[in-house]
Structure formats: C-alpha cells, structure tokens
Coordinates of C-alpha atoms in Angstrom, one line a residue:
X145 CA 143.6 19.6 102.1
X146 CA 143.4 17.4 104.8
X147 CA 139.8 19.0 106.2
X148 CA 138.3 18.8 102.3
X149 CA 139.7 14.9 102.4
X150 CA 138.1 14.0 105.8
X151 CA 134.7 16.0 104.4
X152 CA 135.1 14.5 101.5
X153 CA 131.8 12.5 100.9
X154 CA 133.8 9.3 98.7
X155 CA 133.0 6.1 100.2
X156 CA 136.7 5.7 100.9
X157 CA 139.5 6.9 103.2
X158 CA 142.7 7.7 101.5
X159 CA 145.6 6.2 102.0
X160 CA 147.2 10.1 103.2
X161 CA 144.6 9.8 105.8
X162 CA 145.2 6.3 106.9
X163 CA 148.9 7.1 107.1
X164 CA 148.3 10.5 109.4
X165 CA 146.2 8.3 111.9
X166 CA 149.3 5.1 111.9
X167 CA 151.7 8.0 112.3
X168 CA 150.1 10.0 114.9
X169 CA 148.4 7.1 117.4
X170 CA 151.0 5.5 118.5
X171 CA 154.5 6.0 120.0
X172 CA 155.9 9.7 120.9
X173 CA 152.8 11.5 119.4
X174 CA 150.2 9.6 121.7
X175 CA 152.4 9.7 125.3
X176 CA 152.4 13.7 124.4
X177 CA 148.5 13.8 123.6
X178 CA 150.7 16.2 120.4
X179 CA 148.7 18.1 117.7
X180 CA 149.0 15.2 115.3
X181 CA 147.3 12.8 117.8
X182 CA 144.4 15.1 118.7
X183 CA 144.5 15.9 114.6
X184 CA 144.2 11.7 114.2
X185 CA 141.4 11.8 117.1
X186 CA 139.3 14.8 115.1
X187 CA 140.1 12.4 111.3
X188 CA 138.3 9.5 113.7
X189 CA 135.4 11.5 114.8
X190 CA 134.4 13.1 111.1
X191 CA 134.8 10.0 109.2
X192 CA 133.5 7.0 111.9
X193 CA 131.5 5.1 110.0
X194 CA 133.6 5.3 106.4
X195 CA 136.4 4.7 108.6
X196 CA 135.4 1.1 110.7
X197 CA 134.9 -1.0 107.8
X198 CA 138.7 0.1 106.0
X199 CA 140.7 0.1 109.4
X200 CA 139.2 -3.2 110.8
X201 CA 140.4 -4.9 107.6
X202 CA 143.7 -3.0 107.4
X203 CA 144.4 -3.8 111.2
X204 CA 143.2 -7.4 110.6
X205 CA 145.5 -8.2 107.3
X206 CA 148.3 -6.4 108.8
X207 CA 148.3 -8.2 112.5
X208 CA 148.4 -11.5 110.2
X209 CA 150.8 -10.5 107.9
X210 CA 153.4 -9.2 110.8
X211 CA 152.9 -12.2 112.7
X212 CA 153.4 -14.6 109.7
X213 CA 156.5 -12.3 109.1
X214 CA 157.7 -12.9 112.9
X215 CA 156.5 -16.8 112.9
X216 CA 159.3 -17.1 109.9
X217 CA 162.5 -16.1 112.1
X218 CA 161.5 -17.3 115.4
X219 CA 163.9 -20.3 115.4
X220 CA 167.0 -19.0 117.7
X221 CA 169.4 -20.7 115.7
X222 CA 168.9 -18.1 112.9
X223 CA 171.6 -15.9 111.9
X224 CA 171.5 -12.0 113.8
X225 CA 170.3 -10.7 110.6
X226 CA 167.0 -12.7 110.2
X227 CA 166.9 -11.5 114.0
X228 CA 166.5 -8.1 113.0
X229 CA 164.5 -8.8 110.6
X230 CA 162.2 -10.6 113.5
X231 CA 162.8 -7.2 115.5
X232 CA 161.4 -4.7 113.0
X233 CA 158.1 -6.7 112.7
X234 CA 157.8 -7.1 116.2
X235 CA 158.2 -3.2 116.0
X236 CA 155.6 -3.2 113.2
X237 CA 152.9 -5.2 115.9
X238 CA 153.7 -2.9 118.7
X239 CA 152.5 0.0 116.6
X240 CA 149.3 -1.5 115.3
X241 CA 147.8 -3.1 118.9
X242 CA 148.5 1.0 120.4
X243 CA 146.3 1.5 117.6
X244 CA 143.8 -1.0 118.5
X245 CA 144.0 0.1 122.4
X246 CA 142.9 3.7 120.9
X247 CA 140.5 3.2 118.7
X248 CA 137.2 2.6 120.1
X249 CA 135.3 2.2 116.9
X250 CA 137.1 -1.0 116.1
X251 CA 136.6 -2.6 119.1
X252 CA 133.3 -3.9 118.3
X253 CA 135.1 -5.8 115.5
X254 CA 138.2 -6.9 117.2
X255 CA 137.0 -7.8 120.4
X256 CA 135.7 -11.3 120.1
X257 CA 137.0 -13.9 116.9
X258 CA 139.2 -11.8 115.2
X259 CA 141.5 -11.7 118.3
X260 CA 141.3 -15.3 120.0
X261 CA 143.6 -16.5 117.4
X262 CA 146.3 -14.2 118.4
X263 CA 145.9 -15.4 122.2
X264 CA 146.6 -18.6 120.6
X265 CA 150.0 -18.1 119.2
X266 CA 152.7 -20.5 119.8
X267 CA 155.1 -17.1 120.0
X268 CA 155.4 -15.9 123.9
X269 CA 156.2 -12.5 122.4
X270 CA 153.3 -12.1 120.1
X271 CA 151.0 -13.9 123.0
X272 CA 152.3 -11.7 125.3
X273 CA 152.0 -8.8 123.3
X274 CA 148.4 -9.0 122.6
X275 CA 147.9 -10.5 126.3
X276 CA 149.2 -6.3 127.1
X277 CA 146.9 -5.0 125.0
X278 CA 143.8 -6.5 125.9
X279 CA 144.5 -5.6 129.4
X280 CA 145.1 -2.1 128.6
X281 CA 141.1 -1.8 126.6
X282 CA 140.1 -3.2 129.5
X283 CA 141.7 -1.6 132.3
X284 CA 140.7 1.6 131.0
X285 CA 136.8 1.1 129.5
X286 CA 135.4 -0.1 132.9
X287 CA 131.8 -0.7 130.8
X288 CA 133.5 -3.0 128.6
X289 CA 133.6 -6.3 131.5
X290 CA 129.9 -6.2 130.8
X291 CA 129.9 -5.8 127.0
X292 CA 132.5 -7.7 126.0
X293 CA 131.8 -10.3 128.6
X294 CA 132.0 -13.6 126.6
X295 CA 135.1 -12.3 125.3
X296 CA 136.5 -11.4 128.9
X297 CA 135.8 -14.8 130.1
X298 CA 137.8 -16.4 127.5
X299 CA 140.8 -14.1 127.9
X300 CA 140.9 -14.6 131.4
X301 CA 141.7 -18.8 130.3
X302 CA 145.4 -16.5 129.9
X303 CA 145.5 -16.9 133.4
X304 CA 146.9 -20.2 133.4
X305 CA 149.0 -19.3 130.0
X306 CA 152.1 -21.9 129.6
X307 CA 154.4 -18.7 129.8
X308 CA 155.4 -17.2 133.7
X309 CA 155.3 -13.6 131.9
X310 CA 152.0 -13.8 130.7
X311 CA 150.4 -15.3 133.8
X312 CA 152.5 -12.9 135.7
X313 CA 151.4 -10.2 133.5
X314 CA 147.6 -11.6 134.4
X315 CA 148.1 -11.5 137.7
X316 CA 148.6 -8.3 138.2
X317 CA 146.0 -6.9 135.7
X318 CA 143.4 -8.8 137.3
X319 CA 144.4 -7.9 141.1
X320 CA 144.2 -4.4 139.7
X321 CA 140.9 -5.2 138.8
X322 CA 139.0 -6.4 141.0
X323 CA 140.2 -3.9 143.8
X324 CA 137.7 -1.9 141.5
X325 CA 134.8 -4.6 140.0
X326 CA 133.1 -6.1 142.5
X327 CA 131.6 -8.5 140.2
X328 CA 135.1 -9.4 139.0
X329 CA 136.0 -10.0 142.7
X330 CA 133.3 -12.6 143.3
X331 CA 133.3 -14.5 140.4
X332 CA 137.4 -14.8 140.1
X333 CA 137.9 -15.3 143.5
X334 CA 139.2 -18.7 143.1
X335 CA 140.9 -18.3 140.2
X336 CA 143.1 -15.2 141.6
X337 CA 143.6 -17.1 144.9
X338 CA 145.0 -19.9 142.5
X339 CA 147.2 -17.8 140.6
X340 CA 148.6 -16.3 143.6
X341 CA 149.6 -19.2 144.7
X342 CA 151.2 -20.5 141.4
X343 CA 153.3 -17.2 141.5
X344 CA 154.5 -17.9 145.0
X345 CA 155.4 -21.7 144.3
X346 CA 156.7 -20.4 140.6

C-alpha cells in the first residue's frame, strides 16, 4: 500500500505518508539509520517534487504554531502544569528542526526568510534551538557556505547573541569551521578572535 501511495500519480501526499516520514526522521529511528528511516529516505526520493511544496508549508505552519504555543507559557511564574504544557511543545519543535536538518529538498525554502524570524525570537530556548540546527545543515553540507551565503552571513550576526549559550554554542561551531573553510578563516578572523575573547572575559 505504501509503494502504490508513493507511485501514486495524485498531486498530493497523504497524510499516512506525511506521518511515516514525521515518525521515522527524527529521534531513535534516525540515530539507528532503522528500516523506517531509510523507508522515509526512499518516500523522499520517489515523491521530491509533490513532496517540497506540502512539507515546506507543513514545517512552516507548524514551527509557528509550536512556538506561539511555547511563547504562551514562557512566563516562570506559571503554575508546573502550564510548564509541561511548555515542555511537550518544546518536544514538538525538537522533532520538526531534525526534520529540517534531514531534509535536503526543503532547504532551498527554509534557508533564507522563512527562518530569520526564528533567530529573532525573544525565547533563548527556541533561539537556541534553531541556532543548533542551523549549525548542524551547515556543519555537514560543506557546499552550502557558498550557496546559502547571504543567509550564512546573517546567521553568523548570532555570534554576538544576547544569550552566553548561544554565542557559546557559536563559538564552537564556527572554530570547528574554519579549521576546515579557508575562506571562513579569512573572512571571520576578527570576529572569532572577538568572540574568543568575550568567552574568556564572560
């Protein structure tokens, strides 16, 4: 059934399929590389271009919704229920940017507008979670510091983030990096000198 559904020539996904890719992505099945991951990975492959257009805009409204939902109980003086409640969308988040680290095909999408306002979040957890992932499709997709310049440059203004966990986070991302880019090392020099120096006064 599954196999007819991703040959299925219908101009949309189903919802079964959407759900076997969100379940198999992220969390226990993706650390194993398990036969519902590489199952996801084959759904991907057969039904790219169907697929872009209807996970971009279930990613986008979902990242949006969640971090509404988590915007709602930030205030520490709520009760430990409404924490929880903050907890399980957190959770909800977590899932969906692994999702956006492994799916290539949406990148193209994601990487630019419909991310900056997430950077921008007044939320250190929700900054700093997206701050992760980010560095994670970049660590790993060397050709992407070229691509996706204009959006590199403007993630990199993270560097000087408000929060010590996300410029710490930076930090070491970007040493990381430019042990490997040598155009990364010339250009952010100054900026990783800087932030070394912030970390050692901090």
């Amino acid at each position: 059934e599954i196999l007819q559904a991703v040959l299925d020539e219908s101009e949309t996904i189903t919802h079964e399929l959407l759900n076997i890719i969100l379940d198999n992505l992220c969390g226990a099945p993706r650390k194993k590389k398990s036969h519902g991951y590489h199952l996801a990975k084959s759904i991907i492959a057969h039904t790219h271009d169907k697929l872009q257009g209807t996970l971009c805009h279930v990613m986008e409204r979902t990242l949006k919704e969640q971090f509404m939902a988590v915007r709602k109980y930030e205030d520490p003086a709520l009760s430990a229920e409404f924490g929880k409640h903050r907890q399980s969308h957190l959770q909800v988040i977590a899932k969906y940017m692994e999702m956006l680290e492994e799916l290539d095909l949406i990148h193209p999408v994601f990487l630019g507008a419909k991310l900056q306002p997430f950077l921008l979040e007044e939320s250190e957890d929700l900054r700093l979670k997206t701050v992760e992932t980010i560095c994670n499709i970049f660590k790993d997709r060397a050709m992407y510091r070229k691509e996706y310049r204009e959006f590199l440059d403007l993630f990199l203004g993270r560097c000087v983030d408000k929060s010590k966990k996300i410029r710490s986070k930076m930090l070491t991302w970007l040493q990381d990096l430019v042990i490997e880019d040598e155009t990364l090392r010339k250009t952010q020099a100054d900026k990783l000198s800087g932030m070394l120096k912030d970390n050692e006064d901090g």
